[in-house]
Structure formats: C-alpha cells, structure tokens
mmCIF file of C-alpha atoms in Angstrom:
data_model
loop_
_atom_site.group_PDB
_atom_site.id
_atom_site.type_symbol
_atom_site.label_atom_id
_atom_site.label_comp_id
_atom_site.label_asym_id
_atom_site.label_seq_id
_atom_site.Cartn_x
_atom_site.Cartn_y
_atom_site.Cartn_z
ATOM 1 C CA LEU I 359 32.948 -23.451 -24.219
ATOM 2 C CA LYS I 360 29.862 -24.193 -22.108
ATOM 3 C CA PRO I 361 30.690 -21.188 -19.217
ATOM 4 C CA ALA I 362 29.114 -22.371 -16.117
ATOM 5 C CA PRO I 363 27.584 -18.847 -14.462
ATOM 6 C CA GLY I 364 29.482 -17.839 -11.884
ATOM 7 C CA SER I 365 32.746 -18.162 -13.848
ATOM 8 C CA LEU I 366 35.136 -15.875 -14.972
ATOM 9 C CA VAL I 367 36.224 -15.629 -19.364
ATOM 10 C CA ILE I 368 38.261 -14.101 -20.954
ATOM 11 C CA ASP I 369 37.229 -13.098 -24.590
ATOM 12 C CA ALA I 370 40.765 -12.782 -26.068
ATOM 13 C CA CYS I 371 39.444 -10.988 -29.221
ATOM 14 C CA SER I 372 35.889 -9.783 -28.434
ATOM 15 C CA ALA I 373 34.427 -7.498 -31.140
ATOM 16 C CA PRO I 374 31.840 -7.110 -32.144
ATOM 17 C CA GLY I 375 31.011 -8.377 -29.492
ATOM 18 C CA GLY I 376 28.077 -11.261 -30.751
ATOM 19 C CA LYS I 377 29.765 -14.504 -29.193
ATOM 20 C CA THR I 378 30.372 -12.363 -26.310
ATOM 21 C CA THR I 379 26.559 -11.560 -25.209
ATOM 22 C CA HIS I 380 25.947 -15.421 -26.474
ATOM 23 C CA LEU I 381 28.526 -16.539 -23.248
ATOM 24 C CA ALA I 382 27.088 -13.760 -21.055
ATOM 25 C CA GLN I 383 23.346 -15.334 -22.169
ATOM 26 C CA LEU I 384 24.937 -18.799 -21.077
ATOM 27 C CA MET I 385 26.239 -17.605 -18.042
ATOM 28 C CA GLU I 386 22.842 -16.660 -17.390
ATOM 29 C CA ASN I 387 23.969 -12.996 -16.485
ATOM 30 C CA SER I 388 26.189 -14.404 -13.770
ATOM 31 C CA GLY I 389 29.593 -13.839 -13.208
ATOM 32 C CA ARG I 390 32.141 -12.316 -14.910
ATOM 33 C CA ILE I 391 33.337 -11.619 -18.886
ATOM 34 C CA VAL I 392 36.773 -10.028 -19.571
ATOM 35 C CA ALA I 393 36.133 -8.814 -23.202
ATOM 36 C CA CYS I 394 39.205 -7.478 -24.785
ATOM 37 C CA ASP I 395 40.366 -6.334 -28.047
ATOM 38 C CA ILE I 396 43.348 -3.875 -29.562
ATOM 39 C CA HIS I 397 40.795 -1.273 -31.035
ATOM 40 C CA GLY I 398 38.947 1.008 -29.273
ATOM 41 C CA HIS I 399 36.023 2.189 -31.944
ATOM 42 C CA LYS I 400 35.183 -1.853 -31.903
ATOM 43 C CA LEU I 401 34.811 -2.211 -27.978
ATOM 44 C CA ASP I 402 32.096 0.691 -29.129
ATOM 45 C CA LEU I 403 30.050 -2.350 -30.606
ATOM 46 C CA VAL I 404 30.225 -4.533 -27.818
ATOM 47 C CA ARG I 405 28.995 -1.848 -26.016
ATOM 48 C CA GLU I 406 26.330 -1.358 -27.868
ATOM 49 C CA ASN I 407 25.368 -5.046 -27.844
ATOM 50 C CA MET I 408 25.594 -5.505 -24.257
ATOM 51 C CA GLY I 409 23.469 -2.043 -23.842
ATOM 52 C CA ARG I 410 20.469 -4.125 -26.268
ATOM 53 C CA LEU I 411 20.776 -7.728 -24.225
ATOM 54 C CA GLY I 412 20.532 -5.708 -20.518
ATOM 55 C CA ILE I 413 23.651 -7.372 -19.914
ATOM 56 C CA THR I 414 25.559 -5.930 -17.232
ATOM 57 C CA ILE I 415 28.670 -8.565 -16.823
ATOM 58 C CA ILE I 416 30.608 -7.925 -19.489
ATOM 59 C CA GLU I 417 33.575 -5.689 -19.232
ATOM 60 C CA PRO I 418 35.530 -4.527 -22.327
ATOM 61 C CA VAL I 419 39.153 -4.026 -21.971
ATOM 62 C CA LEU I 420 41.497 -2.482 -23.980
ATOM 63 C CA LEU I 421 44.797 -5.087 -24.363
ATOM 64 C CA ASP I 422 46.335 -6.406 -26.757
ATOM 65 C CA ALA I 423 45.727 -10.274 -27.015
ATOM 66 C CA THR I 424 49.061 -11.038 -26.921
ATOM 67 C CA ARG I 425 49.601 -9.382 -23.258
ATOM 68 C CA LEU I 426 46.601 -10.810 -21.990
ATOM 69 C CA HIS I 427 48.667 -12.474 -19.230
ATOM 70 C CA GLU I 428 50.277 -9.222 -17.918
ATOM 71 C CA GLU I 429 46.812 -8.823 -16.314
ATOM 72 C CA TYR I 430 44.539 -11.808 -15.770
ATOM 73 C CA SER I 431 47.346 -14.428 -15.210
ATOM 74 C CA GLY I 432 45.790 -17.840 -13.510
ATOM 75 C CA GLN I 433 42.675 -16.095 -13.536
ATOM 76 C CA ALA I 434 40.195 -17.488 -16.191
ATOM 77 C CA ASP I 435 38.079 -20.215 -16.060
ATOM 78 C CA TYR I 436 36.998 -20.191 -19.389
ATOM 79 C CA ILE I 437 38.973 -18.325 -22.064
ATOM 80 C CA LEU I 438 37.639 -17.856 -26.117
ATOM 81 C CA VAL I 439 40.316 -17.128 -28.586
ATOM 82 C CA ASP I 440 38.340 -16.349 -32.154
ATOM 83 C CA ALA I 441 41.575 -15.210 -33.497
ATOM 84 C CA PRO I 442 42.299 -13.102 -36.249
ATOM 85 C CA CYS I 443 42.550 -14.848 -39.291
ATOM 86 C CA SER I 444 43.087 -14.813 -43.350
ATOM 87 C CA GLY I 445 38.671 -15.360 -43.547
ATOM 88 C CA LEU I 446 39.253 -17.804 -46.086
ATOM 89 C CA GLY I 447 36.574 -19.669 -45.143
ATOM 90 C CA VAL I 448 34.062 -16.951 -46.488
ATOM 91 C CA LEU I 449 35.019 -16.449 -49.508
ATOM 92 C CA ARG I 450 31.278 -17.556 -50.834
ATOM 93 C CA ARG I 451 30.118 -14.190 -49.588
ATOM 94 C CA ARG I 452 33.352 -12.107 -49.909
ATOM 95 C CA PRO I 453 35.259 -13.339 -53.036
ATOM 96 C CA GLU I 454 37.461 -10.198 -53.183
ATOM 97 C CA ILE I 455 39.517 -11.845 -50.083
ATOM 98 C CA ARG I 456 41.002 -14.084 -52.523
ATOM 99 C CA TRP I 457 42.673 -11.555 -54.478
ATOM 100 C CA ARG I 458 44.287 -9.621 -51.173
ATOM 101 C CA LYS I 459 45.537 -12.523 -49.310
ATOM 102 C CA LYS I 460 49.642 -13.433 -49.804
ATOM 103 C CA PRO I 461 51.227 -16.511 -48.617
ATOM 104 C CA GLU I 462 53.581 -14.264 -46.347
ATOM 105 C CA GLN I 463 50.277 -12.871 -44.423
ATOM 106 C CA ILE I 464 49.382 -16.882 -43.555
ATOM 107 C CA MET I 465 52.157 -16.830 -41.670
ATOM 108 C CA GLU I 466 52.434 -13.914 -40.230
ATOM 109 C CA LEU I 467 48.511 -14.382 -38.895
ATOM 110 C CA ARG I 468 49.877 -17.867 -37.336
ATOM 111 C CA ASP I 469 53.075 -16.128 -36.028
ATOM 112 C CA LEU I 470 49.981 -13.954 -34.057
ATOM 113 C CA GLN I 471 47.943 -16.504 -33.387
ATOM 114 C CA LEU I 472 50.421 -18.678 -31.289
ATOM 115 C CA ALA I 473 51.230 -15.338 -29.425
ATOM 116 C CA ILE I 474 47.972 -15.042 -28.537
ATOM 117 C CA MET I 475 47.593 -18.353 -27.962
ATOM 118 C CA ALA I 476 50.862 -18.350 -25.743
ATOM 119 C CA SER I 477 49.493 -15.450 -23.708
ATOM 120 C CA ALA I 478 46.195 -16.736 -22.792
ATOM 121 C CA ILE I 479 47.623 -20.196 -21.624
ATOM 122 C CA ARG I 480 49.113 -18.166 -18.896
ATOM 123 C CA CYS I 481 45.342 -16.794 -18.020
ATOM 124 C CA LEU I 482 44.073 -19.960 -17.849
ATOM 125 C CA LYS I 483 43.228 -22.289 -14.293
ATOM 126 C CA PRO I 484 44.236 -25.613 -13.993
ATOM 127 C CA GLY I 485 41.602 -27.370 -14.753
ATOM 128 C CA GLY I 486 40.015 -24.409 -16.907
ATOM 129 C CA ALA I 487 38.986 -24.594 -20.794
ATOM 130 C CA MET I 488 39.715 -22.490 -23.853
ATOM 131 C CA VAL I 489 38.385 -22.891 -27.052
ATOM 132 C CA TYR I 490 40.336 -21.867 -30.046
ATOM 133 C CA SER I 491 38.357 -20.809 -33.314
ATOM 134 C CA THR I 492 39.041 -19.145 -36.963
ATOM 135 C CA CYS I 493 36.731 -18.716 -39.741
ATOM 136 C CA THR I 494 39.499 -19.504 -42.142
ATOM 137 C CA ILE I 495 40.271 -23.102 -43.450
ATOM 138 C CA THR I 496 44.015 -22.765 -44.205
ATOM 139 C CA GLU I 497 46.291 -25.706 -42.073
ATOM 140 C CA GLU I 498 48.185 -22.957 -40.880
ATOM 141 C CA GLU I 499 45.848 -21.513 -39.086
ATOM 142 C CA ASN I 500 44.596 -24.254 -37.912
ATOM 143 C CA THR I 501 45.662 -27.665 -37.286
ATOM 144 C CA GLY I 502 49.227 -26.273 -37.654
ATOM 145 C CA VAL I 503 48.025 -23.594 -35.092
ATOM 146 C CA ILE I 504 47.009 -26.200 -32.136
ATOM 147 C CA LYS I 505 49.801 -28.871 -33.021
ATOM 148 C CA GLU I 506 52.297 -26.263 -32.062
ATOM 149 C CA ILE I 507 50.393 -25.196 -29.096
ATOM 150 C CA LEU I 508 50.677 -28.686 -28.022
ATOM 151 C CA ARG I 509 54.183 -29.101 -28.847
ATOM 152 C CA ARG I 510 55.221 -26.129 -26.729
ATOM 153 C CA GLN I 511 52.956 -26.322 -23.700
ATOM 154 C CA PRO I 512 52.552 -29.817 -22.161
ATOM 155 C CA GLU I 513 49.955 -28.484 -20.015
ATOM 156 C CA LEU I 514 47.129 -28.193 -22.323
ATOM 157 C CA LYS I 515 45.043 -30.940 -23.651
ATOM 158 C CA LEU I 516 42.932 -31.677 -26.257
ATOM 159 C CA ASP I 517 39.214 -31.781 -25.100
ATOM 160 C CA SER I 518 35.819 -33.283 -26.963
ATOM 161 C CA LEU I 519 33.852 -31.384 -28.338
ATOM 162 C CA ALA I 520 31.159 -33.987 -28.390
ATOM 163 C CA GLY I 521 28.583 -32.986 -25.816
ATOM 164 C CA CYS I 522 29.504 -29.165 -26.839
ATOM 165 C CA LEU I 523 28.312 -29.071 -30.509
ATOM 166 C CA PRO I 524 24.297 -29.628 -31.582
ATOM 167 C CA ALA I 525 24.112 -33.504 -31.141
ATOM 168 C CA ASN I 526 22.955 -33.574 -35.035
ATOM 169 C CA LEU I 527 26.333 -32.431 -36.342
ATOM 170 C CA SER I 528 27.601 -35.363 -35.404
ATOM 171 C CA CYS I 529 25.944 -36.990 -37.798
ATOM 172 C CA LEU I 530 27.656 -34.810 -41.187
ATOM 173 C CA SER I 531 31.356 -35.862 -42.914
ATOM 174 C CA GLY I 532 34.241 -35.399 -41.097
ATOM 175 C CA MET I 533 32.414 -34.719 -38.146
ATOM 176 C CA ASP I 534 33.293 -37.518 -36.243
ATOM 177 C CA ILE I 535 36.520 -35.889 -35.251
ATOM 178 C CA MET I 536 34.745 -33.726 -32.250
ATOM 179 C CA LYS I 537 36.315 -36.325 -30.219
ATOM 180 C CA ASP I 538 39.729 -35.298 -30.950
ATOM 181 C CA GLY I 539 38.801 -32.012 -29.685
ATOM 182 C CA TYR I 540 38.625 -30.083 -33.233
ATOM 183 C CA VAL I 541 36.894 -30.019 -36.044
ATOM 184 C CA GLN I 542 37.255 -27.720 -39.656
ATOM 185 C CA PHE I 543 33.759 -26.966 -41.286
ATOM 186 C CA MET I 544 34.072 -26.915 -45.026
ATOM 187 C CA PRO I 545 31.936 -24.858 -47.376
ATOM 188 C CA HIS I 546 31.850 -27.457 -50.102
ATOM 189 C CA ARG I 547 30.973 -30.056 -47.692
ATOM 190 C CA HIS I 548 28.495 -28.711 -44.794
ATOM 191 C CA GLY I 549 27.228 -25.903 -46.963
ATOM 192 C CA THR I 550 28.577 -23.690 -44.408
ATOM 193 C CA ASP I 551 31.526 -20.953 -44.124
ATOM 194 C CA GLY I 552 34.540 -22.957 -43.393
ATOM 195 C CA PHE I 553 35.516 -22.648 -39.956
ATOM 196 C CA PHE I 554 37.571 -24.230 -37.330
ATOM 197 C CA ILE I 555 37.182 -24.772 -33.420
ATOM 198 C CA SER I 556 38.894 -26.684 -30.942
ATOM 199 C CA ARG I 557 38.431 -27.140 -27.340
ATOM 200 C CA PHE I 558 41.493 -27.365 -24.727
ATOM 201 C CA ARG I 559 41.572 -28.296 -21.033
ATOM 202 C CA LYS I 560 44.554 -27.050 -18.782
ATOM 203 C CA VAL I 561 45.926 -29.884 -16.738
ATOM 204 C CA ASP I 562 48.001 -29.317 -13.487
ATOM 205 C CA SER I 563 52.002 -28.994 -14.662
#
C-alpha cells in the first residue's frame, strides 16, 4: 500500500493488527489509521500490538466493514481490505480446512467481499489507493471479485504493483502480471502460502 506519513488510512478488517501496525511503521507513526473490525474482542489484539510497538496513530473502531461509508465517506487516502475469505491458501499448514469448506460458502464469501469493497470505495478520495487481498486461491474470491468491482465501479482502476513489492519477486513464475495490478501466489509455484494481492487507484469520476 505504501502509505505516506501524515495520511489517513482505513484498515477495513484489521484484527489482529499485524498489518495495521506495519502500516503505522511505514507512516513513521505520523497520521491516522482507522482500524476496523466487527468483533470487539479482536480489536483487543490490535490494542495489544499497538502497545507492544509503541504506536499511537491507530484508532481501533468496532464497525461492520460493509458500512464503512456511513462513517468515512470520501475521507481516506489509502484503504486496506484484507478480506474475510475461505483461507484455502493455507491448506499446507491447516489441512483440516478442506473438510470444513463447501462450494456455497465460497459464493457467500464472494458476496461479502464485494459488499466490503463497495463500501470501502466510497470512503476513498479521488487519487487514493486501495489494496484488496486474500489468503485464498479461488478465482471467485480473487480475480472474480476484482473483475466485478471494476465492472460496477468505473471510477476504480487497477494500479501497477511494480515498486510496491520486493524487486526479487519479479523473477518468480507468474509475477509478470504485477504490472497489471494484481498477483496470485501459489504454494506449488512459489513455496509460500497461497494468497492474492491487488491494488487500485480511484480516478475522478
């Protein structure tokens, strides 16, 4: 996401706070990060991480991410949506997931992801940047979501990931699509968990 110091960032699904505190460090603890989660007890984990790292710019907020626009419409310079997902990218570490997930759950999650994105977009200033990410490998939750969002929201454009991720990733299989604004990591190709990252820029409508 590469947020600038002094900016306003919304982390739509923040708990337990590892990514939130990393954003604060990138911002040199200057600016404001609104850290949202729908579960109050998970926000306690965000507060613990803040205290441990001495970070003061994070505001934990109990809020359903599908209703972000009701509180923060047009305010954010940057938004992170690390969305609730099926988690199928971590099967190597959590093989029991395969017995718990059903096809209909994938589509329910896709609908939730689209609702969160639709609300988040309304919070983003023109020129602002947003990252949508998951820890899954399903097309429905990844490229399917971004294609549908781009269809619904003409003011949103994919923004190149080149320069946002470590330079040595460009030599890995499939990383050439970073220039298109998204990338899918696969366990059998990259030796990592399976996860998806996409970056958007909001243009003047």
